[in-house]
Amino acid sequence: MSEARLYRAFCKATKNEGAEPRYSHNWVTARRAWFCIYSDRVECGDWIIPFDQIEVSVAYRAHQMFIPVLVLKLVTPERSYQFGFNPWANPVAYLPIETREEKIRLKYSVFSTAIRIMLVAYVLYLWLR
């Protein structure tokens, strides 16, 4: 008999961001998978993160334009994971570990800023020609 799942939500996940969540190319190529919480672990695709290995758990609350988002950061001795959730998802309520909550403003990586500048320049080019 398999263990009962406590919670499941679809997310975007990356293990290529280390600090606070931000707009970056890592989220473009991020894993899209089910984030599942069990009594002893979190699973996202083939990533299995036992709760006894998690050193830090932070829930960052931010806005993408006017839409509220949640990014959950789990840090183990080997790696840092970030999971991005839609506004209606609330995995924090089901985590059996202490999770600090922080409100942040998402920053832009150099790549993300460059893409936005190129997009605005292209739109202006099309408009002015």
CSV table of N, CA and C in Angstrom, one decimal:
chain,number,residue,atom,x,y,z
A,1,MET,N,0.8,-1.2,0.0
A,1,MET,CA,0.0,0.0,0.0
A,1,MET,C,0.9,1.2,0.0
A,2,SER,N,0.6,2.2,-0.8
A,2,SER,CA,1.4,3.4,-0.9
A,2,SER,C,1.0,4.4,0.1
A,3,GLU,N,1.9,5.2,0.5
A,3,GLU,CA,1.7,6.3,1.5
A,3,GLU,C,0.8,7.4,0.9
A,4,ALA,N,-0.1,7.9,1.8
A,4,ALA,CA,-1.0,8.9,1.4
A,4,ALA,C,-0.3,10.2,1.2
A,5,ARG,N,-0.7,10.9,0.1
A,5,ARG,CA,-0.2,12.2,-0.2
A,5,ARG,C,-1.0,13.2,0.5
A,6,LEU,N,-0.3,14.2,1.2
A,6,LEU,CA,-0.9,15.2,1.9
A,6,LEU,C,-1.4,16.4,1.1
A,7,TYR,N,-0.6,16.7,0.0
A,7,TYR,CA,-0.9,17.8,-0.8
A,7,TYR,C,-0.3,17.6,-2.2
A,8,ARG,N,-0.9,18.2,-3.2
A,8,ARG,CA,-0.4,18.2,-4.6
A,8,ARG,C,-0.8,19.4,-5.3
A,9,ALA,N,0.2,20.1,-6.0
A,9,ALA,CA,-0.1,21.2,-6.8
A,9,ALA,C,0.9,21.3,-7.9
A,10,PHE,N,0.5,21.8,-9.1
A,10,PHE,CA,1.5,21.9,-10.2
A,10,PHE,C,2.4,23.1,-10.0
A,11,CYS,N,3.6,23.0,-10.4
A,11,CYS,CA,4.6,24.1,-10.1
A,11,CYS,C,5.6,24.2,-11.2
A,12,LYS,N,6.4,25.3,-11.2
A,12,LYS,CA,7.6,25.4,-11.9
A,12,LYS,C,8.7,25.3,-10.9
A,13,ALA,N,9.8,24.5,-11.2
A,13,ALA,CA,10.8,24.3,-10.2
A,13,ALA,C,12.2,24.4,-10.8
A,14,THR,N,13.1,25.0,-10.0
A,14,THR,CA,14.5,25.1,-10.5
A,14,THR,C,15.4,24.9,-9.3
A,15,LYS,N,16.6,24.3,-9.7
A,15,LYS,CA,17.7,24.2,-8.7
A,15,LYS,C,18.9,25.0,-9.1
A,16,ASN,N,18.6,26.0,-10.0
A,16,ASN,CA,19.7,26.8,-10.6
A,16,ASN,C,19.7,28.2,-10.0
A,17,GLU,N,18.8,28.5,-9.1
A,17,GLU,CA,18.8,29.8,-8.4
A,17,GLU,C,19.2,29.6,-7.0
A,18,GLY,N,20.0,30.5,-6.5
A,18,GLY,CA,20.5,30.3,-5.1
A,18,GLY,C,20.0,31.2,-4.1
A,19,ALA,N,19.9,32.5,-4.5
A,19,ALA,CA,19.5,33.5,-3.5
A,19,ALA,C,17.9,33.7,-3.5
A,20,GLU,N,17.5,34.9,-3.3
A,20,GLU,CA,16.0,35.2,-3.4
A,20,GLU,C,15.5,34.9,-4.8
A,21,PRO,N,14.3,34.6,-4.9
A,21,PRO,CA,13.7,34.4,-6.2
A,21,PRO,C,13.8,35.7,-7.1
A,22,ARG,N,13.9,35.6,-8.4
A,22,ARG,CA,14.0,36.7,-9.3
A,22,ARG,C,13.6,36.3,-10.7
A,23,TYR,N,13.3,37.2,-11.5
A,23,TYR,CA,13.1,36.9,-12.9
A,23,TYR,C,14.4,36.5,-13.6
A,24,SER,N,14.5,35.3,-14.2
A,24,SER,CA,15.8,34.9,-14.8
A,24,SER,C,15.5,33.9,-15.9
A,25,HIS,N,16.5,33.6,-16.7
A,25,HIS,CA,16.4,32.5,-17.7
A,25,HIS,C,16.2,31.1,-17.0
A,26,ASN,N,16.6,31.0,-15.8
A,26,ASN,CA,16.4,29.7,-15.1
A,26,ASN,C,14.9,29.3,-15.0
A,27,TRP,N,14.0,30.3,-14.9
A,27,TRP,CA,12.6,30.0,-14.9
A,27,TRP,C,12.0,29.7,-16.2
A,28,VAL,N,12.7,30.2,-17.3
A,28,VAL,CA,12.2,29.8,-18.7
A,28,VAL,C,12.4,28.3,-18.9
A,29,THR,N,13.5,27.8,-18.4
A,29,THR,CA,13.8,26.4,-18.6
A,29,THR,C,13.5,25.5,-17.4
A,30,ALA,N,12.7,26.1,-16.5
A,30,ALA,CA,12.4,25.4,-15.2
A,30,ALA,C,11.6,24.1,-15.5
A,31,ARG,N,11.7,23.2,-14.6
A,31,ARG,CA,10.9,22.0,-14.6
A,31,ARG,C,9.4,22.3,-14.3
A,32,ARG,N,8.5,21.7,-15.1
A,32,ARG,CA,7.1,21.8,-14.8
A,32,ARG,C,6.6,20.4,-14.3
A,33,ALA,N,6.2,20.3,-13.1
A,33,ALA,CA,5.8,19.0,-12.6
A,33,ALA,C,4.9,19.2,-11.4
A,34,TRP,N,4.4,18.1,-10.9
A,34,TRP,CA,3.6,18.1,-9.7
A,34,TRP,C,4.5,18.1,-8.5
A,35,PHE,N,4.1,19.0,-7.6
A,35,PHE,CA,4.8,19.2,-6.3
A,35,PHE,C,4.0,18.4,-5.3
A,36,CYS,N,4.5,17.4,-4.7
A,36,CYS,CA,3.7,16.5,-3.8
A,36,CYS,C,4.4,16.5,-2.4
A,37,ILE,N,3.5,16.6,-1.4
A,37,ILE,CA,4.0,16.6,0.0
A,37,ILE,C,3.5,15.3,0.6
A,38,TYR,N,4.4,14.6,1.2
A,38,TYR,CA,4.1,13.4,2.0
A,38,TYR,C,4.5,13.6,3.4
A,39,SER,N,4.3,12.7,4.3
A,39,SER,CA,4.6,13.0,5.7
A,39,SER,C,6.1,13.1,6.0
A,40,ASP,N,7.0,12.5,5.1
A,40,ASP,CA,8.4,12.5,5.4
A,40,ASP,C,9.2,13.2,4.3
A,41,ARG,N,8.6,13.7,3.2
A,41,ARG,CA,9.3,14.2,2.1
A,41,ARG,C,8.5,15.1,1.2
A,42,VAL,N,9.2,15.7,0.3
A,42,VAL,CA,8.6,16.5,-0.8
A,42,VAL,C,9.1,15.8,-2.1
A,43,GLU,N,8.2,15.7,-3.1
A,43,GLU,CA,8.6,15.2,-4.4
A,43,GLU,C,8.2,16.1,-5.5
A,44,CYS,N,9.1,16.3,-6.5
A,44,CYS,CA,8.7,17.1,-7.7
A,44,CYS,C,9.4,16.4,-8.8
A,45,GLY,N,8.6,15.7,-9.6
A,45,GLY,CA,9.2,14.9,-10.7
A,45,GLY,C,10.0,13.8,-10.0
A,46,ASP,N,11.3,13.7,-10.5
A,46,ASP,CA,12.2,12.7,-9.9
A,46,ASP,C,13.0,13.3,-8.7
A,47,TRP,N,12.8,14.5,-8.3
A,47,TRP,CA,13.5,15.1,-7.2
A,47,TRP,C,12.7,14.6,-5.9
A,48,ILE,N,13.4,14.0,-5.0
A,48,ILE,CA,12.9,13.6,-3.7
A,48,ILE,C,13.7,14.3,-2.6
A,49,ILE,N,13.0,15.1,-1.8
A,49,ILE,CA,13.7,15.9,-0.8
A,49,ILE,C,13.1,15.5,0.6
A,50,PRO,N,13.8,14.6,1.4
A,50,PRO,CA,13.3,14.3,2.7
A,50,PRO,C,13.4,15.5,3.6
A,51,PHE,N,12.3,15.6,4.5
A,51,PHE,CA,12.2,16.7,5.4
A,51,PHE,C,13.4,16.8,6.3
A,52,ASP,N,14.0,15.6,6.7
A,52,ASP,CA,15.1,15.6,7.7
A,52,ASP,C,16.4,16.2,7.0
A,53,GLN,N,16.4,16.4,5.7
A,53,GLN,CA,17.6,17.0,5.1
A,53,GLN,C,17.4,18.5,4.8
A,54,ILE,N,16.2,19.0,5.0
A,54,ILE,CA,16.0,20.4,4.7
A,54,ILE,C,16.5,21.3,5.9
A,55,GLU,N,17.4,22.2,5.6
A,55,GLU,CA,18.0,23.1,6.6
A,55,GLU,C,17.2,24.4,6.6
A,56,VAL,N,16.7,24.9,5.5
A,56,VAL,CA,16.0,26.1,5.5
A,56,VAL,C,14.8,26.0,4.6
A,57,SER,N,13.7,26.5,5.0
A,57,SER,CA,12.4,26.5,4.3
A,57,SER,C,11.9,27.9,4.3
A,58,VAL,N,11.8,28.6,3.2
A,58,VAL,CA,11.3,30.0,3.1
A,58,VAL,C,10.2,30.1,2.0
A,59,ALA,N,9.1,30.7,2.4
A,59,ALA,CA,8.0,30.9,1.4
A,59,ALA,C,8.0,32.4,1.1
A,60,TYR,N,8.4,32.7,-0.1
A,60,TYR,CA,8.5,34.1,-0.6
A,60,TYR,C,7.1,34.5,-1.3
A,61,ARG,N,6.5,35.5,-0.8
A,61,ARG,CA,5.3,36.0,-1.4
A,61,ARG,C,5.6,37.3,-2.2
A,62,ALA,N,5.2,37.3,-3.5
A,62,ALA,CA,5.5,38.4,-4.4
A,62,ALA,C,4.3,38.6,-5.3
A,63,HIS,N,4.5,39.5,-6.2
A,63,HIS,CA,3.5,39.8,-7.3
A,63,HIS,C,4.2,39.8,-8.6
A,64,GLN,N,3.6,39.1,-9.6
A,64,GLN,CA,4.0,39.2,-11.0
A,64,GLN,C,2.9,40.1,-11.6
A,65,MET,N,3.3,41.3,-11.9
A,65,MET,CA,2.3,42.4,-12.3
A,65,MET,C,1.3,42.5,-11.1
A,66,PHE,N,0.1,42.2,-11.3
A,66,PHE,CA,-0.9,42.3,-10.2
A,66,PHE,C,-1.3,40.9,-9.6
A,67,ILE,N,-0.7,39.9,-10.1
A,67,ILE,CA,-1.0,38.5,-9.7
A,67,ILE,C,-0.1,38.0,-8.5
A,68,PRO,N,-0.7,37.7,-7.4
A,68,PRO,CA,0.1,37.2,-6.3
A,68,PRO,C,0.7,35.8,-6.6
A,69,VAL,N,2.0,35.6,-6.2
A,69,VAL,CA,2.6,34.3,-6.4
A,69,VAL,C,3.4,33.9,-5.2
A,70,LEU,N,3.6,32.6,-5.1
A,70,LEU,CA,4.4,32.1,-4.0
A,70,LEU,C,5.6,31.3,-4.6
A,71,VAL,N,6.8,31.6,-4.0
A,71,VAL,CA,7.9,30.8,-4.4
A,71,VAL,C,8.5,30.2,-3.1
A,72,LEU,N,8.5,28.9,-3.1
A,72,LEU,CA,9.0,28.1,-1.9
A,72,LEU,C,10.4,27.7,-2.2
A,73,LYS,N,11.3,28.1,-1.2
A,73,LYS,CA,12.7,27.8,-1.3
A,73,LYS,C,13.0,26.7,-0.3
A,74,LEU,N,13.6,25.6,-0.7
A,74,LEU,CA,14.0,24.5,0.2
A,74,LEU,C,15.5,24.4,0.0
A,75,VAL,N,16.3,24.4,1.1
A,75,VAL,CA,17.7,24.3,1.1
A,75,VAL,C,18.2,23.1,1.8
A,76,THR,N,18.9,22.2,1.1
A,76,THR,CA,19.5,21.0,1.7
A,76,THR,C,21.1,21.2,1.7
A,77,PRO,N,21.8,20.4,2.4
A,77,PRO,CA,23.3,20.6,2.4
A,77,PRO,C,23.9,20.5,1.0
A,78,GLU,N,23.2,19.8,0.0
A,78,GLU,CA,23.8,19.7,-1.3
A,78,GLU,C,23.3,20.7,-2.3
A,79,ARG,N,22.0,21.3,-2.1
A,79,ARG,CA,21.4,22.1,-3.1
A,79,ARG,C,20.3,23.0,-2.6
A,80,SER,N,20.0,24.0,-3.4
A,80,SER,CA,18.9,24.9,-3.1
A,80,SER,C,17.8,24.7,-4.2
A,81,TYR,N,16.6,24.5,-3.8
A,81,TYR,CA,15.5,24.3,-4.8
A,81,TYR,C,14.5,25.5,-4.6
A,82,GLN,N,13.9,25.9,-5.7
A,82,GLN,CA,12.9,26.9,-5.7
A,82,GLN,C,11.7,26.4,-6.5
A,83,PHE,N,10.5,26.5,-5.9
A,83,PHE,CA,9.3,26.1,-6.5
A,83,PHE,C,8.3,27.2,-6.6
A,84,GLY,N,7.9,27.5,-7.8
A,84,GLY,CA,6.9,28.6,-8.1
A,84,GLY,C,5.5,28.1,-8.2
A,85,PHE,N,4.6,28.7,-7.5
A,85,PHE,CA,3.2,28.3,-7.5
A,85,PHE,C,2.2,29.3,-7.9
A,86,ASN,N,1.1,28.9,-8.4
A,86,ASN,CA,0.0,29.8,-8.8
A,86,ASN,C,-0.7,30.4,-7.6
A,87,PRO,N,-1.5,31.4,-7.7
A,87,PRO,CA,-2.1,32.1,-6.6
A,87,PRO,C,-2.9,31.2,-5.7
A,88,TRP,N,-3.6,30.2,-6.3
A,88,TRP,CA,-4.5,29.4,-5.5
A,88,TRP,C,-3.8,28.3,-4.8
A,89,ALA,N,-2.6,28.0,-5.0
A,89,ALA,CA,-1.8,27.0,-4.4
A,89,ALA,C,-1.3,27.4,-3.0
A,90,ASN,N,-1.4,26.6,-2.0
A,90,ASN,CA,-0.9,26.9,-0.7
A,90,ASN,C,-0.2,25.7,0.0
A,91,PRO,N,1.0,25.3,-0.6
A,91,PRO,CA,1.6,24.2,0.0
A,91,PRO,C,2.2,24.4,1.4
A,92,VAL,N,2.4,25.6,1.8
A,92,VAL,CA,3.0,25.9,3.1
A,92,VAL,C,2.1,25.4,4.2
A,93,ALA,N,0.8,25.4,4.0
A,93,ALA,CA,-0.2,24.9,5.1
A,93,ALA,C,0.0,23.4,5.3
A,94,TYR,N,0.6,22.7,4.4
A,94,TYR,CA,0.7,21.3,4.5
A,94,TYR,C,2.1,20.8,4.8
A,95,LEU,N,3.1,21.7,4.9
A,95,LEU,CA,4.4,21.3,5.2
A,95,LEU,C,4.6,21.1,6.7
A,96,PRO,N,5.1,19.9,7.1
A,96,PRO,CA,5.3,19.6,8.5
A,96,PRO,C,6.6,20.1,9.1
A,97,ILE,N,7.2,21.1,8.4
A,97,ILE,CA,8.4,21.7,8.9
A,97,ILE,C,8.2,23.2,9.0
A,98,GLU,N,9.0,23.8,9.9
A,98,GLU,CA,8.9,25.3,10.1
A,98,GLU,C,9.3,26.0,8.8
A,99,THR,N,8.5,26.9,8.3
A,99,THR,CA,8.7,27.6,7.1
A,99,THR,C,8.5,29.1,7.3
A,100,ARG,N,9.6,29.9,7.1
A,100,ARG,CA,9.6,31.3,7.3
A,100,ARG,C,8.9,31.9,6.1
A,101,GLU,N,8.1,33.0,6.3
A,101,GLU,CA,7.4,33.7,5.2
A,101,GLU,C,8.0,35.1,5.1
A,102,GLU,N,8.3,35.5,3.8
A,102,GLU,CA,8.8,36.8,3.5
A,102,GLU,C,8.1,37.4,2.3
A,103,LYS,N,7.8,38.7,2.4
A,103,LYS,CA,7.2,39.4,1.3
A,103,LYS,C,8.4,40.0,0.6
A,104,ILE,N,8.5,39.8,-0.8
A,104,ILE,CA,9.6,40.4,-1.5
A,104,ILE,C,9.1,41.0,-2.8
A,105,ARG,N,10.0,41.8,-3.4
A,105,ARG,CA,9.7,42.3,-4.7
A,105,ARG,C,10.7,41.6,-5.7
A,106,LEU,N,10.1,41.0,-6.7
A,106,LEU,CA,11.0,40.2,-7.6
A,106,LEU,C,11.9,41.1,-8.4
A,107,LYS,N,13.2,40.7,-8.3
A,107,LYS,CA,14.2,41.5,-9.1
A,107,LYS,C,14.5,40.9,-10.4
A,108,TYR,N,15.2,41.6,-11.3
A,108,TYR,CA,15.4,41.1,-12.7
A,108,TYR,C,16.9,40.7,-12.8
A,109,SER,N,17.2,39.6,-13.4
A,109,SER,CA,18.5,39.2,-13.8
A,109,SER,C,19.0,40.1,-15.0
A,110,VAL,N,20.3,40.0,-15.3
A,110,VAL,CA,20.8,40.8,-16.4
A,110,VAL,C,20.1,40.2,-17.7
A,111,PHE,N,20.0,38.9,-17.8
A,111,PHE,CA,19.3,38.3,-19.0
A,111,PHE,C,17.9,38.8,-19.1
A,112,SER,N,17.2,38.8,-18.0
A,112,SER,CA,15.8,39.2,-18.1
A,112,SER,C,15.6,40.7,-18.4
A,113,THR,N,16.5,41.5,-17.9
A,113,THR,CA,16.5,42.9,-18.3
A,113,THR,C,16.8,43.1,-19.8
A,114,ALA,N,17.8,42.4,-20.3
A,114,ALA,CA,18.2,42.5,-21.7
A,114,ALA,C,17.0,42.1,-22.6
A,115,ILE,N,16.4,41.0,-22.3
A,115,ILE,CA,15.2,40.6,-23.1
A,115,ILE,C,14.1,41.6,-23.1
A,116,ARG,N,13.8,42.2,-22.0
A,116,ARG,CA,12.8,43.2,-21.9
A,116,ARG,C,13.2,44.5,-22.8
A,117,ILE,N,14.4,44.9,-22.7
A,117,ILE,CA,14.9,46.1,-23.4
A,117,ILE,C,14.8,45.8,-24.9
A,118,MET,N,15.2,44.6,-25.3
A,118,MET,CA,15.1,44.2,-26.8
A,118,MET,C,13.7,44.2,-27.3
A,119,LEU,N,12.8,43.7,-26.4
A,119,LEU,CA,11.4,43.6,-26.8
A,119,LEU,C,10.8,45.0,-27.0
A,120,VAL,N,11.1,45.9,-26.0
A,120,VAL,CA,10.6,47.3,-26.2
A,120,VAL,C,11.2,48.0,-27.4
A,121,ALA,N,12.5,47.8,-27.6
A,121,ALA,CA,13.2,48.3,-28.8
A,121,ALA,C,12.5,47.8,-30.1
A,122,TYR,N,12.2,46.6,-30.2
A,122,TYR,CA,11.6,46.0,-31.3
A,122,TYR,C,10.2,46.6,-31.6
A,123,VAL,N,9.4,46.7,-30.5
A,123,VAL,CA,8.1,47.3,-30.6
A,123,VAL,C,8.2,48.7,-31.1
A,124,LEU,N,9.1,49.5,-30.5
A,124,LEU,CA,9.3,50.9,-31.0
A,124,LEU,C,9.7,50.9,-32.4
A,125,TYR,N,10.6,50.0,-32.8
A,125,TYR,CA,11.0,50.0,-34.2
A,125,TYR,C,9.8,49.7,-35.2
A,126,LEU,N,9.0,48.8,-34.8
A,126,LEU,CA,7.8,48.5,-35.6
A,126,LEU,C,6.8,49.7,-35.6
A,127,TRP,N,6.7,50.3,-34.5
A,127,TRP,CA,5.8,51.4,-34.4
A,127,TRP,C,6.2,52.7,-35.2
A,128,LEU,N,7.6,52.9,-35.2
A,128,LEU,CA,8.1,54.1,-35.8
A,128,LEU,C,8.5,54.0,-37.3
A,129,ARG,N,8.6,52.8,-37.8
A,129,ARG,CA,9.0,52.7,-39.2
A,129,ARG,C,7.9,53.1,-40.2
